[in-house]
Every structure is written in structure tokens, then in C-alpha cells.
mmCIF file of C-alpha atoms and ligand atoms in Angstrom:
data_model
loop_
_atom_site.group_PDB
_atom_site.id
_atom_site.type_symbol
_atom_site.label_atom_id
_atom_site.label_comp_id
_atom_site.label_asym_id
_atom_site.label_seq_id
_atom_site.Cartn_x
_atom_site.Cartn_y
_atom_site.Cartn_z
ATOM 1 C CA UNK A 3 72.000 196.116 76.462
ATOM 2 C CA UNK A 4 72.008 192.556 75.972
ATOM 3 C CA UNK A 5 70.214 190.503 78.343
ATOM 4 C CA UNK A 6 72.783 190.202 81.364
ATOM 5 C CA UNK A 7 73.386 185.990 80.867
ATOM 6 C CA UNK A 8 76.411 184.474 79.851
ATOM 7 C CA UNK A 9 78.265 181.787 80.400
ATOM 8 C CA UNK A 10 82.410 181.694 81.218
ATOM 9 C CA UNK A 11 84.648 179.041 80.064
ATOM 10 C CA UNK A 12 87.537 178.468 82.315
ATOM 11 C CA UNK A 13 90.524 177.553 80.756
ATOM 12 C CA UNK A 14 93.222 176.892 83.540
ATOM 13 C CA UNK A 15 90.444 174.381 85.018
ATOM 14 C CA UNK A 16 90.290 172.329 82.260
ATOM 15 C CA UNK A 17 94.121 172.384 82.479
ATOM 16 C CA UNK A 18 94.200 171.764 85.876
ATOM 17 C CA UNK A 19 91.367 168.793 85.404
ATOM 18 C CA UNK A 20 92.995 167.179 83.279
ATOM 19 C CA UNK A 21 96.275 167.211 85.386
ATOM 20 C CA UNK A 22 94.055 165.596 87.969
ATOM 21 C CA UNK A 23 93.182 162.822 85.725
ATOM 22 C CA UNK A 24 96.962 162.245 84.699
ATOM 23 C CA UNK A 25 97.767 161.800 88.488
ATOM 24 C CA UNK A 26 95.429 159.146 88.876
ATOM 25 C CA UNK A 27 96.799 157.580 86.190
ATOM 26 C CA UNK A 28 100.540 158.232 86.006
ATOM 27 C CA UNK A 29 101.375 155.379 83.075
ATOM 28 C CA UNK A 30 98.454 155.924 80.604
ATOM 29 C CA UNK A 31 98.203 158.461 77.839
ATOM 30 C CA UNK A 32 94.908 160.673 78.211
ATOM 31 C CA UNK A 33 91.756 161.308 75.483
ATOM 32 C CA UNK A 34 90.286 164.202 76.345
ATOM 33 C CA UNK A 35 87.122 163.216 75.307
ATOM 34 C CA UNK A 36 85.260 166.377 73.144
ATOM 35 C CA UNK A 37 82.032 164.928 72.032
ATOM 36 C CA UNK A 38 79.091 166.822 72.471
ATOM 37 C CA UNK A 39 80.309 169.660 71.421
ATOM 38 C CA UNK A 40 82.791 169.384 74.303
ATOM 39 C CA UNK A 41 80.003 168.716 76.724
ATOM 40 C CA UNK A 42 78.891 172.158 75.757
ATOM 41 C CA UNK A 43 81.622 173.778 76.317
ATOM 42 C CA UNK A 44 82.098 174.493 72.542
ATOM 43 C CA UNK A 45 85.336 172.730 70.790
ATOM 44 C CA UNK A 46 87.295 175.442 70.126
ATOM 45 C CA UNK A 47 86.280 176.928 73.618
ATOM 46 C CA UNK A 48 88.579 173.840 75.564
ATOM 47 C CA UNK A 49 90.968 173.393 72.866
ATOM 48 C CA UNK A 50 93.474 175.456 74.596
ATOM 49 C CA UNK A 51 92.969 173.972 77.645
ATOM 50 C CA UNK A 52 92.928 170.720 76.851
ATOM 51 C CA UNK A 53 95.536 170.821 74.062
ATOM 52 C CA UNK A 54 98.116 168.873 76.480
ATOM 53 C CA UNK A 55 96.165 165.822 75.980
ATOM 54 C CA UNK A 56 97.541 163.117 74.077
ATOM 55 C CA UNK A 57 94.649 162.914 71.981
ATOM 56 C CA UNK A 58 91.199 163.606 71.314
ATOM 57 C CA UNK A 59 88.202 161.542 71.307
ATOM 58 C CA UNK A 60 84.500 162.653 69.995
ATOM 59 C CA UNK A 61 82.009 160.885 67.921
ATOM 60 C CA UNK A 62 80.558 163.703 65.452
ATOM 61 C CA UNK A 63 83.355 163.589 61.992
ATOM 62 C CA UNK A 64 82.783 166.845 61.654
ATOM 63 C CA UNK A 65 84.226 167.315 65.052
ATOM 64 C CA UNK A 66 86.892 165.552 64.161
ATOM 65 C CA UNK A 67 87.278 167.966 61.102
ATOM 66 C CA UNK A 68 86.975 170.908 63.580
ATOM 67 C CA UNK A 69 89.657 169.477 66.001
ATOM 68 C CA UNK A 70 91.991 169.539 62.945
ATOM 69 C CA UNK A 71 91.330 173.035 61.622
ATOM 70 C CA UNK A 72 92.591 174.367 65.012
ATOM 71 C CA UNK A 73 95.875 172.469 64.242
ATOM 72 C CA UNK A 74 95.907 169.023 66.022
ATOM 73 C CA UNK A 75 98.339 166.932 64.299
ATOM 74 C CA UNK A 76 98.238 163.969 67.096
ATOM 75 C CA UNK A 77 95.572 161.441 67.386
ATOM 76 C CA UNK A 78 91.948 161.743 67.201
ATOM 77 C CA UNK A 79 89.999 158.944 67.853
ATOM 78 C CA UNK A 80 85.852 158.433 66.864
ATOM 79 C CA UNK A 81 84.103 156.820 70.202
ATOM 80 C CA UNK A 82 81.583 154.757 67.936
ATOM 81 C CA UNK A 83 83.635 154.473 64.529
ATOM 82 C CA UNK A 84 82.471 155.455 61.510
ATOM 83 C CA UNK A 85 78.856 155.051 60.242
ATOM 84 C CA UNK A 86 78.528 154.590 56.712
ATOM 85 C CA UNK A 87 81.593 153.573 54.314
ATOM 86 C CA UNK A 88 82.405 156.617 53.418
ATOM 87 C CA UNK A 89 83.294 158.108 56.998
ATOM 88 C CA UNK A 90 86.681 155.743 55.851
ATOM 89 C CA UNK A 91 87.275 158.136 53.491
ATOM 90 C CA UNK A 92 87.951 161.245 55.556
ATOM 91 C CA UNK A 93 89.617 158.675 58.204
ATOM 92 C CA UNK A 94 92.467 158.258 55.765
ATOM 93 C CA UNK A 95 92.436 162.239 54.891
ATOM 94 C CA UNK A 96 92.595 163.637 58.209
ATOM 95 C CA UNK A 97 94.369 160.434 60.108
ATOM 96 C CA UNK A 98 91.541 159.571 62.521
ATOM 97 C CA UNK A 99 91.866 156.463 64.742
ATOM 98 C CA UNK A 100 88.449 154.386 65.060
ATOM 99 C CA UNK A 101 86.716 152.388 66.869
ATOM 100 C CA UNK A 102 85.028 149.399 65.405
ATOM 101 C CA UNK A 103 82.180 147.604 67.285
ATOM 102 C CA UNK A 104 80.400 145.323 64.639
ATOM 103 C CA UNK A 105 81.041 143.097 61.504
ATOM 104 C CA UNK A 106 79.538 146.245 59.329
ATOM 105 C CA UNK A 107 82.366 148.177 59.767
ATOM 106 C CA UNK A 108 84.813 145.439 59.513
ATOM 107 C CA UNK A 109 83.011 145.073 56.351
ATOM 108 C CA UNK A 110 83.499 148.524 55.377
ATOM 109 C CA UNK A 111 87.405 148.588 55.694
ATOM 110 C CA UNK A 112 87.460 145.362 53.773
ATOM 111 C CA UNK A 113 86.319 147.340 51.061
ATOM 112 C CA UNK A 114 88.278 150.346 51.627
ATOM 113 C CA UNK A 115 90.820 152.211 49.291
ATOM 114 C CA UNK A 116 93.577 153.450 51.012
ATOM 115 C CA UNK A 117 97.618 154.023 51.153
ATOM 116 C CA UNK A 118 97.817 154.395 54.915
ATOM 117 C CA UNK A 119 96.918 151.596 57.058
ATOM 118 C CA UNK A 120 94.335 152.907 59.523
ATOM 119 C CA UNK A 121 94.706 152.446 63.844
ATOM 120 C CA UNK A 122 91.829 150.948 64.926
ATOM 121 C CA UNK A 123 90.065 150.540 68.920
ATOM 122 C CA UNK A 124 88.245 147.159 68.737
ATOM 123 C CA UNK A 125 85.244 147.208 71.203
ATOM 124 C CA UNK A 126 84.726 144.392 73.367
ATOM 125 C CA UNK A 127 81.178 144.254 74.696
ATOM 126 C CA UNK A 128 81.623 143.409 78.376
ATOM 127 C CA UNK A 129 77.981 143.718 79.622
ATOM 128 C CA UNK A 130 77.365 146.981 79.270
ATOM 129 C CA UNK A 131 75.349 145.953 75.718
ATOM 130 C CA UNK A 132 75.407 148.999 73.981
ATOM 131 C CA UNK A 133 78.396 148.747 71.617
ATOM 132 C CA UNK A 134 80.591 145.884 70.777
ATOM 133 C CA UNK A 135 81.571 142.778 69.836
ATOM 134 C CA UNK A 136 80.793 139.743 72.596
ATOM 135 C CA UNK A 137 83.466 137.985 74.224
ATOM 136 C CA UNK A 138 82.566 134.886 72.074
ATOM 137 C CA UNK A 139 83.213 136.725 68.811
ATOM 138 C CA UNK A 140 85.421 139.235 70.339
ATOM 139 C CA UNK A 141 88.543 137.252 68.556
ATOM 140 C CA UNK A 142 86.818 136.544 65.355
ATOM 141 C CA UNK A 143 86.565 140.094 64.640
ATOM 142 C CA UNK A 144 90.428 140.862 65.676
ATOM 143 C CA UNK A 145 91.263 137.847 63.434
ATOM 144 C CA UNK A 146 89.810 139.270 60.598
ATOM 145 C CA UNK A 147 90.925 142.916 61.283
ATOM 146 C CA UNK A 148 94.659 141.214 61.910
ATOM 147 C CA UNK A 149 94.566 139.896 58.175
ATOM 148 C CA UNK A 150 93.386 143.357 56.298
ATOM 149 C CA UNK A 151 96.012 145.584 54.747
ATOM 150 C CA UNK A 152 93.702 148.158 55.549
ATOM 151 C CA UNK A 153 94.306 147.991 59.019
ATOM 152 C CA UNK A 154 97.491 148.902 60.722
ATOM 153 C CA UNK A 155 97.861 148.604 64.654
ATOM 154 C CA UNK A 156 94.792 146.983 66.696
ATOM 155 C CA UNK A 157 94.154 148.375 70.354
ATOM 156 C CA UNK A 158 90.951 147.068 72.273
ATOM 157 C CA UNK A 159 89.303 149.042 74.556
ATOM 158 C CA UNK A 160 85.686 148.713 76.894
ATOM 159 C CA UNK A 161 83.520 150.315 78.332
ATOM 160 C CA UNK A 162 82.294 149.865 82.306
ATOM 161 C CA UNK A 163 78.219 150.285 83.137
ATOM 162 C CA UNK A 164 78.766 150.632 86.589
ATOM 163 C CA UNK A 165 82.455 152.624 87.346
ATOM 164 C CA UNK A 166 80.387 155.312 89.374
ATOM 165 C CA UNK A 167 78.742 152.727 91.885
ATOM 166 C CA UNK A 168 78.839 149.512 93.301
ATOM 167 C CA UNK A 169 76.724 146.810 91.056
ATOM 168 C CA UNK A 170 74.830 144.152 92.727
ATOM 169 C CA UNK A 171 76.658 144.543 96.092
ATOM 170 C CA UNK A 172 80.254 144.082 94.249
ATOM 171 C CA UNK A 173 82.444 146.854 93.165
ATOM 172 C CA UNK A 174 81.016 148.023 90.245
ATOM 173 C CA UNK A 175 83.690 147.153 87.599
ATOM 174 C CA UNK A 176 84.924 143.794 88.639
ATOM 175 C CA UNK A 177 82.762 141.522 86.618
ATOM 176 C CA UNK A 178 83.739 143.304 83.565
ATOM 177 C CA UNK A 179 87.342 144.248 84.407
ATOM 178 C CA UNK A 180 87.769 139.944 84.565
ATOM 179 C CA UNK A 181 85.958 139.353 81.175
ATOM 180 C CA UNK A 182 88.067 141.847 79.234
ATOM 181 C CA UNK A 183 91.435 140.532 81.349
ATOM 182 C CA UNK A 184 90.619 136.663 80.037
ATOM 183 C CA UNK A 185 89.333 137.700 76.264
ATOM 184 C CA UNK A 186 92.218 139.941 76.052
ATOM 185 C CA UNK A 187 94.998 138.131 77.405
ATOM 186 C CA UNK A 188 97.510 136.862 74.937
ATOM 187 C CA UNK A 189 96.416 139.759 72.201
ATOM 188 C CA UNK A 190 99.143 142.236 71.454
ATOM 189 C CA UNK A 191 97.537 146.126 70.880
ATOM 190 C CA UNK A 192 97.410 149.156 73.531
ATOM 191 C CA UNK A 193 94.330 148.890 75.981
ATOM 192 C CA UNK A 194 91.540 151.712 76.830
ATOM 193 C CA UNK A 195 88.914 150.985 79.494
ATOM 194 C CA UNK A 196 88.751 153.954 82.037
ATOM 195 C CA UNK A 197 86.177 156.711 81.565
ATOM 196 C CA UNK A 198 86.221 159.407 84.197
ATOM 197 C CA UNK A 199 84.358 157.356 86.266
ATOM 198 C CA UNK A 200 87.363 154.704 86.617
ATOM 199 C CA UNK A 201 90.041 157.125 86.125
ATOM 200 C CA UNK A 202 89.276 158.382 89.553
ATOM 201 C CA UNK A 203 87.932 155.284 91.215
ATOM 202 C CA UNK A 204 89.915 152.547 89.986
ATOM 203 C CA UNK A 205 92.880 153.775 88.154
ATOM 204 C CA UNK A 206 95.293 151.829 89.904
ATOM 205 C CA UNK A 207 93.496 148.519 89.165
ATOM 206 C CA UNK A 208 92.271 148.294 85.899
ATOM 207 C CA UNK A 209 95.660 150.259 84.210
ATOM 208 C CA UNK A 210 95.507 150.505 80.593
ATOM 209 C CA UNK A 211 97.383 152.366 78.012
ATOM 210 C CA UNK A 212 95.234 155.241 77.343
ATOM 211 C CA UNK A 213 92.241 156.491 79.907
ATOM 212 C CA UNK A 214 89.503 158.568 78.465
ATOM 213 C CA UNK A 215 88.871 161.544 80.331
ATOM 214 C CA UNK A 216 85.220 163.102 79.767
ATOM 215 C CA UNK A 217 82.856 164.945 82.236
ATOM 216 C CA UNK A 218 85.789 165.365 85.078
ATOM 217 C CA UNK A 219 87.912 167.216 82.586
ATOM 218 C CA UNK A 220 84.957 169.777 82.469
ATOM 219 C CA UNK A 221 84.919 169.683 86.507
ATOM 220 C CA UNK A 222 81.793 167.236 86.666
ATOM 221 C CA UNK A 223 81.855 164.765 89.279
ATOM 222 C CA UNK A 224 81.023 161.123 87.733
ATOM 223 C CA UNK A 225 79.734 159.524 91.262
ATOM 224 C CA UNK A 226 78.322 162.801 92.690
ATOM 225 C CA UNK A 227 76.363 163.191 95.594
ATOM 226 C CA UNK A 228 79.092 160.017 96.880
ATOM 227 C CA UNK A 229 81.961 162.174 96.483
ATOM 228 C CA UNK A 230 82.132 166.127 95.373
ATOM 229 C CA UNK A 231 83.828 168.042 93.478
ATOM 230 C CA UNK A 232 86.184 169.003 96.229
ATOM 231 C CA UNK A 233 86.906 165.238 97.016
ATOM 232 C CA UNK A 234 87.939 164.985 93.955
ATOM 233 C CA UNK A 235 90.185 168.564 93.749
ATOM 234 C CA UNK A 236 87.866 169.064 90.142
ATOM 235 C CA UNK A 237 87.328 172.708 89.579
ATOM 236 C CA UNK A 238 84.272 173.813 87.454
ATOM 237 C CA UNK A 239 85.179 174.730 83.531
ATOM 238 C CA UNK A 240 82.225 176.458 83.061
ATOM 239 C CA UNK A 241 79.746 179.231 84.591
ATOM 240 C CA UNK A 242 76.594 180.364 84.224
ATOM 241 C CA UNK A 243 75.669 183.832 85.241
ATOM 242 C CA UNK A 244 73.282 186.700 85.056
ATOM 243 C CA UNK A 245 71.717 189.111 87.325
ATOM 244 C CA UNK A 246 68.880 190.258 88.970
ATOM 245 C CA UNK A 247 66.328 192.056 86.629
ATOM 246 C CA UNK A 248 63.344 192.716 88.898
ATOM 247 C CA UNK A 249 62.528 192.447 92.928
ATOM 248 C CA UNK A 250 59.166 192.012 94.452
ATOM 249 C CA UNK A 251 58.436 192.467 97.925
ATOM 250 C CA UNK A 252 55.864 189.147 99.096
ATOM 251 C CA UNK A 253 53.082 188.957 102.073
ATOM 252 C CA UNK A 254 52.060 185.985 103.883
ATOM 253 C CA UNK A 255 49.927 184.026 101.218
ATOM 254 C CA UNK A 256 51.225 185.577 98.170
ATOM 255 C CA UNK A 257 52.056 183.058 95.594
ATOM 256 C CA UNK A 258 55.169 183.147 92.886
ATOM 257 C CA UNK A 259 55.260 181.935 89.356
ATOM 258 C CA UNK A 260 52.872 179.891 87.199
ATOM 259 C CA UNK A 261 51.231 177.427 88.348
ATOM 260 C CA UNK A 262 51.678 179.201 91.777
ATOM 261 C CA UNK A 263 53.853 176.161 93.231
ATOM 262 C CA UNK A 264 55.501 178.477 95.734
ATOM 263 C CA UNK A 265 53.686 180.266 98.341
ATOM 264 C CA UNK A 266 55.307 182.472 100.964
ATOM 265 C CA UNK A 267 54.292 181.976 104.729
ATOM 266 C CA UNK A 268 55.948 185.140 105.925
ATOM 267 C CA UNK A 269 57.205 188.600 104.185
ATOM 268 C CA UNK A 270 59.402 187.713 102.067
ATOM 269 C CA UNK A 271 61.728 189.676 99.380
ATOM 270 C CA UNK A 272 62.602 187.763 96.273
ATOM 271 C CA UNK A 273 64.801 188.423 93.214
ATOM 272 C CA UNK A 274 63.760 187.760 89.891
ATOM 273 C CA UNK A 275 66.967 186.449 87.651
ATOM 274 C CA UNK A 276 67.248 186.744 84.143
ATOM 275 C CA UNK A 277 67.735 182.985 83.519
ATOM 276 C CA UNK A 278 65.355 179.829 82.372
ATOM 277 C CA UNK A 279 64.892 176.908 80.788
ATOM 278 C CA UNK A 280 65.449 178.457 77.490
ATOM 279 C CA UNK A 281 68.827 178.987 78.430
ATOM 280 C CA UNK A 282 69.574 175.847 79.732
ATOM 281 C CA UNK A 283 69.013 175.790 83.321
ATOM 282 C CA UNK A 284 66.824 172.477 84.129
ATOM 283 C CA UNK A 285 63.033 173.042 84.244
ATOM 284 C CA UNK A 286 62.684 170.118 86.756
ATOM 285 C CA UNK A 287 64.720 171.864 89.438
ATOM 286 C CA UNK A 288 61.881 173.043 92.070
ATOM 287 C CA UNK A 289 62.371 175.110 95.096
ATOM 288 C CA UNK A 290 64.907 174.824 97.102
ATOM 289 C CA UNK A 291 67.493 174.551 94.799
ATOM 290 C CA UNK A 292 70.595 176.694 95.337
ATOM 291 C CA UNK A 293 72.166 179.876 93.848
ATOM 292 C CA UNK A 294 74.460 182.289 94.461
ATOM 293 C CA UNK A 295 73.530 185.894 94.544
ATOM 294 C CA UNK A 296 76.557 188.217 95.227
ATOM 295 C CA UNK A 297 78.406 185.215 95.837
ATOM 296 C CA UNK A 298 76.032 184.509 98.661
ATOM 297 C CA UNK A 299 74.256 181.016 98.463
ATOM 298 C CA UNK A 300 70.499 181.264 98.418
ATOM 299 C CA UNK A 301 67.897 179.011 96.982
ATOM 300 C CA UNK A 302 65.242 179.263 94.150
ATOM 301 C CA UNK A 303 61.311 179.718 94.533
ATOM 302 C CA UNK A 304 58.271 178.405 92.363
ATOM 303 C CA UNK A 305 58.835 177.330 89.086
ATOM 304 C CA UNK A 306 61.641 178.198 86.520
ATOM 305 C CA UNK A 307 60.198 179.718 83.531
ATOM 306 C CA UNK A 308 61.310 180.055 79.899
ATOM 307 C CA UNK A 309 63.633 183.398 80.502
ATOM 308 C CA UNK A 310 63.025 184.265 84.496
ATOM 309 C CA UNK A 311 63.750 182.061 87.751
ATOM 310 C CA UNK A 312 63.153 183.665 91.522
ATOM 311 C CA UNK A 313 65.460 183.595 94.129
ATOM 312 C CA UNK A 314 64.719 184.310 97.858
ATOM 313 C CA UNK A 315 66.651 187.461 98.660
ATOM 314 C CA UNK A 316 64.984 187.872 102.608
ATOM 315 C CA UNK A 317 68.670 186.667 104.335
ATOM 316 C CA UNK A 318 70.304 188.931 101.686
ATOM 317 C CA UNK A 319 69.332 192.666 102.210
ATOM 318 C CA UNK A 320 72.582 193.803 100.289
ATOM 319 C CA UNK A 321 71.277 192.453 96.923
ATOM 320 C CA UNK A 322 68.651 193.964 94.592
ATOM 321 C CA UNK A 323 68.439 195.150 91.125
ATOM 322 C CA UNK A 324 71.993 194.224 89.008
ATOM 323 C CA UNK A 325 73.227 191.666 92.134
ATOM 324 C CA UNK A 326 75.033 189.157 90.363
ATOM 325 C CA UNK A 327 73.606 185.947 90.042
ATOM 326 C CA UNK A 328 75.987 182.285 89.903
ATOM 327 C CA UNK A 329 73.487 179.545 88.555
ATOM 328 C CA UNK A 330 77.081 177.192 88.361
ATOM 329 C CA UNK A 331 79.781 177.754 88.123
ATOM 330 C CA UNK A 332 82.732 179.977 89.644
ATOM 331 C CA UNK A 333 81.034 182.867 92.010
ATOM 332 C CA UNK A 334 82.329 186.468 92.966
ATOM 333 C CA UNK A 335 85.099 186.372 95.529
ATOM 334 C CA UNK A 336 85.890 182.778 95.569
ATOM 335 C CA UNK A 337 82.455 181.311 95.874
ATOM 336 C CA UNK A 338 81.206 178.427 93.938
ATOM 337 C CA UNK A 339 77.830 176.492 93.137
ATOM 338 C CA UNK A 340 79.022 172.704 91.630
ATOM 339 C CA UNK A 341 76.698 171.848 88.726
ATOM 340 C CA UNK A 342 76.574 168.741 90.486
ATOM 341 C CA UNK A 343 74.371 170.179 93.023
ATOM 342 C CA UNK A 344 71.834 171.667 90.308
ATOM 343 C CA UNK A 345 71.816 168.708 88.526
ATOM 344 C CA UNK A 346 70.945 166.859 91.602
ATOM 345 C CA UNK A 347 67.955 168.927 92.303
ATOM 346 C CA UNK A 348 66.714 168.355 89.223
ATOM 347 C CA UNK A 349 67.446 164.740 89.083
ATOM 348 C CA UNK A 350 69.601 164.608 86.599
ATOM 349 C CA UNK A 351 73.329 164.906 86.149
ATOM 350 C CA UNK A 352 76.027 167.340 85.476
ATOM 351 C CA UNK A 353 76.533 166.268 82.266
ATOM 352 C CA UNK A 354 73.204 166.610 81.337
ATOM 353 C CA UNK A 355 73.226 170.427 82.016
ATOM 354 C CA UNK A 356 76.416 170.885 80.057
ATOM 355 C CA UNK A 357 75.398 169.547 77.637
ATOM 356 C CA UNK A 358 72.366 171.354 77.020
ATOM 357 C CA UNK A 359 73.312 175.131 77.434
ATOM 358 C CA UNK A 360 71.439 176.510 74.962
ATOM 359 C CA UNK A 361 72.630 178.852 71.637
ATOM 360 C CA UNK A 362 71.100 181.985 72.855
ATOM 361 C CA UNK A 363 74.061 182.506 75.814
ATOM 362 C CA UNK A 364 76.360 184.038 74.868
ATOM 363 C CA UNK A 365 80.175 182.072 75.648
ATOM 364 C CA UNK A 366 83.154 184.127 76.949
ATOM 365 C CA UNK A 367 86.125 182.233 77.300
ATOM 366 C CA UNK A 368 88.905 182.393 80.249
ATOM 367 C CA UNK A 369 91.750 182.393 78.509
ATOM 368 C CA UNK A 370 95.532 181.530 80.452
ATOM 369 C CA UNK A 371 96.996 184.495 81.642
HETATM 370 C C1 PLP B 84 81.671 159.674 76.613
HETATM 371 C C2 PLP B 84 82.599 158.536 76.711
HETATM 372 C C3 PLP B 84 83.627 158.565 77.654
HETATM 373 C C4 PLP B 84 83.787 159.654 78.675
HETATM 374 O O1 PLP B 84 82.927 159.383 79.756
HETATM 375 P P1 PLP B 84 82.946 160.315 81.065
HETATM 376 O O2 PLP B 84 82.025 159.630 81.995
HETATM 377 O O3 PLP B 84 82.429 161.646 80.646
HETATM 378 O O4 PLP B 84 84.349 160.364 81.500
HETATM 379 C C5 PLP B 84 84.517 157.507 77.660
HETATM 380 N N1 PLP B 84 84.396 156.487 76.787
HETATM 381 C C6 PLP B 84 83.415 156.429 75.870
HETATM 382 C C7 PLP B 84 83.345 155.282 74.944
HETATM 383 C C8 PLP B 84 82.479 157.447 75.806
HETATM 384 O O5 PLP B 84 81.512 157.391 74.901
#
């Protein structure tokens, strides 16, 4: 017997996701954004589920060279560009659109060989100051791009710091939403700005030709604990289960797990789940934080470990040895635990937690009936 984790990949929620994110915004085409492995997920996991996308967009070019081994013929598009000169290479082989952020890469194309004119996403840098060019030199570097033979359509795109939240009292896009709107303004090209984020929160507003759809496709909530997953209608893509290996009855005083952070002030029965931070589930989540055994929502105790976590099982005298155990995730009989809420309780966000399910689980994927 294996060790009872694993994690399911749902396919008809990333489906049904991105559907969401196509309602909020009716006129733009959708990237379903793949980086990361997909957020975890695993690339070929979500490809059938996120196939009616009009495109894909990662940052890894050997993602890109996985999204076209499954058969993708439409657009792909790299989030940060290439990175050396010869990432223009396999542009031109396999067709992939690319960002371009700085003079370097501008540089690069210059100096490319090439029969088909490549699609480029020039990056404005709107305050967010990771990537991109300023709004001073933003139409230096589409003057330049304009003149290569290299380069075939321009499209500009941004990114937003703040589409989550408010930002210093004010809505947390506005201040950049008005410096792309006055550096872009009489420049032809298609127009990207929304992440999830925006997509849900200010669709309408900001428009643009293409959104880019990341954590909500995978059922993550951008602006979570402000809104949930059911505010949103977002339905989780992926679980993480296992089961209940061991039980251990407790007395008044007893103490659980190293470092003995949990001590029990009554009898208590807890559960001990095959499950821990070697597998992904966040080390900085203390007590308290919730589970599902049987479907049944109960909370941890003490410390999570490198394969074990304990649950308090004293409301739940059904469930023992084997109970089944939701960490996130989809539960038995229509139950479900939002990564969201994990996350939170360990300070961190969903993404975060997709991102980092580790090798050792073993994946089984949901596919449409
Ligand atoms: C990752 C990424 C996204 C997707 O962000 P989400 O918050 O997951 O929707 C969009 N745009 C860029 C440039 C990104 O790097």
C-alpha cells in the first residue's frame, strides 16, 4: 500500500473557472495563464480543461515546448520574454508571442534571424516596478520595435500592484489604469492589463483585448478573506487528501507533537493524518486550522510535521482509523475546505500552496465525463 495521500485535479472546474472569468469579461480573449507548472497543477494535468482558452501564457520555454507537444497550435505567450538571445530562436520554431520589458531584448531581436515576423506584448511599467519600460521611455521602445522587420504586430500590456485591494485609500488600480490610458492612447496594438485580480474586480472598467486569467482559473480567490470563493462562484481545481493512519486517546495535560505546542485541557480523541510539510501542506499553519474528516470540518492540533498532522476527532465519534481526510480541496458528499482558508492560517496565500505541492503526491486527474 502506498501511503493513502494524493491529490485530485478537477477538470470541469477549471472549465467552469475559466467560464467565470469570460463572463466578467465578455469582449476580451482569455490567457490561461500556466506558469508554475500550472500553479502546481501540472501542465498537462489542466490542459484539457483549460484548452478553450484562447491562449496560453507561462514564463518557463520549456513550458512553452510542453504546451505544444500536447497539440496547441494557437498562441502562447512568455509573461517575462525571453532571457538570453537564443530563447528567439525557439520563438520563431514553435510561434511563441513575447513579452519585451527592457532595451536588452529589443536588442536581441535587432539581431535576430528570422522569416516570420514575431508578435510581441510591450510592458509598460506603471508603478508596480518589477518589469517594464517607464512611461517616459515607454514610446522609445515601441518606436524602435515599430521599425524592426523582426517584429510583426505590437500589443502593450501592464501589470496592476494593487487589483486585490484598495491602495492608499483609492481603488487600487486607478493610478495605474490613468498612466497606461495617457501613454497608450494614440498607439495602435491589442491591450492586456487584467490579472485575475482585475478580471473579477474591475473588468468592466479597465477592458482590454485579452485578460490573463491565473490563480482564479485554479479556483483561488485573488482578494480572499474580502470575498470567497463562493462570492466569486470559483470552484476548487485541486484536492488534497489522505486519511487517518493512527488515533490516540488524550487526558487533561497531555501534550501533542514536537515541541509540545498543543496541550489538551480535557479528554480528548485526536486523529493522526498521513499528511505534512513534506507534502506540501504549510508548516506555519498552527492549531486551529481547519480540515475535513469524513467530510466533517474539524481543526488541526500542535504542530504539522514532515509526514503526520493531528486533527481533533472529540465532536466526531464516527471517524477513526481509514476516515478520510480533505486538507483542500473538494470533500466527500459535497463538502469543501477553500485553500484560501489554509493559506490564511498560515499567512500566506492560495497560490502559495499550489504552488508548492510537493513530487512525492501522487496526481490523479478528474477527467470530463
Ligand atoms: C502570473 C501572472 C498573471 C496571473 O496572475 P493571477 O493573479 O494568478 O491571475 C497575470 N499577468 C502576469 C504578467 C503574471 O505574471
Amino acid at each position: 500500500m502506498p501511503r493513502p495521500i494524493e491529490a485530485l485535479i478537477h477538470v470541469a472546474a477549471l472549465t467552469h473557472n475559466l467560464g467565470v472569468a469570460r463572463r466578467r469579461a465578455p469582449d476580451a480573449k482569455a490567457w490561461a495563464v500556466v506558469k508554475a507548472n500550472a500553479y502546481g497543477h501540472g501542465i498537462e494535468n489542466v490542459y484539457e480543461g483549460l484548452r478553450g482558452a484562447d491562449g496560453f501564457a507561462l514564463i518557463d520555454l520549456d513550458e512553452a515546448q510542453r504546451i505544444r507537444a500536447l497539440g496547441w497550435r494557437g498562441p502562447i505567450l512568455l509573461l517575462e520574454g525571453c532571457f538570453e538571445t537564443r530563447d528567439l530562436e525557439l520563438c520563431s520554431r514553435l510561434k511563441l508571442w513575447h513579452a519585451v520589458h527592457c532595451e536588452q531584448q529589443i536588442d536581441w531581436l535587432a539581431m535576430h534571424k528570422t522569416h516570420e515576423p514575431h508578435r510581441v506584448f510591450l510592458k509598460l511599467n506603471s508603478g508596480m516596478n518589477r518589469l517594464g519600460f517607464t512611461p517616459q521611455a515607454f514610446r522609445a521602445a515601441w518606436t524602435r520595435l515599430n521599425a524592426l522587420p523582426q517584429v510583426d504586430e505590437i500589443s502593450l500590456m501592464t501589470h496592476f500592484s494593487d487589483a486585490d485591494s484598495e491602495r492608499l485609500g483609492a481603488d487600487g488600480i486607478a493610478h495605474q489604469l490613468e498612466i497606461f490610458n495617457k501613454v497608450a492612447a494614440d498607439l495602435p496594438g491589442e491591450r492586456s492589463l487584467c490579472n485575475s485580480a482585475a478580471t473579477l474586480r474591475h473588468a468592466t472598467r479597465v477592458g482590454g483585448d485579452w485578460v490573463r486569467v491565473g490563480i482564479m482559473g485554479y479556483g483561488g480567490v485573488p482578494d480572499f478573506p474580502e470575498h470567497d470563493a463562493a462570492h466569486w462562484n470559483l470552484q476548487p481545481a485541486m484536492t488534497l487528501r489522505s486519511k487517518i493512519i493512527g488515533v490516540q486517546e488524550l487526558q487533561p495535560g497531555d501534550t501533542v507533537g514536537y515541541g509540545s505546542r498543543f496541550t489538551a485541557e480535557r479528554a480528548m480523541r485526536i486523529g493522526i493524518v498521513a499528511c505534512g510539510y513534506a507534502d506540501g501542506y504549510p508548516r506555519h499553519a498552527g492549531s486551529g486550522t481547519p480540515v475535513l474528516v469524513d467530510g466533517q470540518r474539524t481543526a488541526t492540533v500542535g504542530r504539522v510535521s514532515m509526514d503526520m498532522i493531528a486533527v481533533d476527532l472529540s465532536a466526531l465519534p464516527q471517524a477513526g482509523f481509514g476516515s478520510e481526510v480533505t486538507l483542500w480541496g473538494k470533500g466527500p458528499n459535497g463538502s469543501a475546505l477553500p485553500i484560501d482558508e489554509i493559506a490564511h492560517a498560515a499567512g500566506t496565500i492560495g497560490y502559495e500552496l499550489m504552488c508548492a505541492l510537493a513530487r512525492r503526491v501522487p496526481v490523479t486527474v478528474e477527467h470530463l465525463s
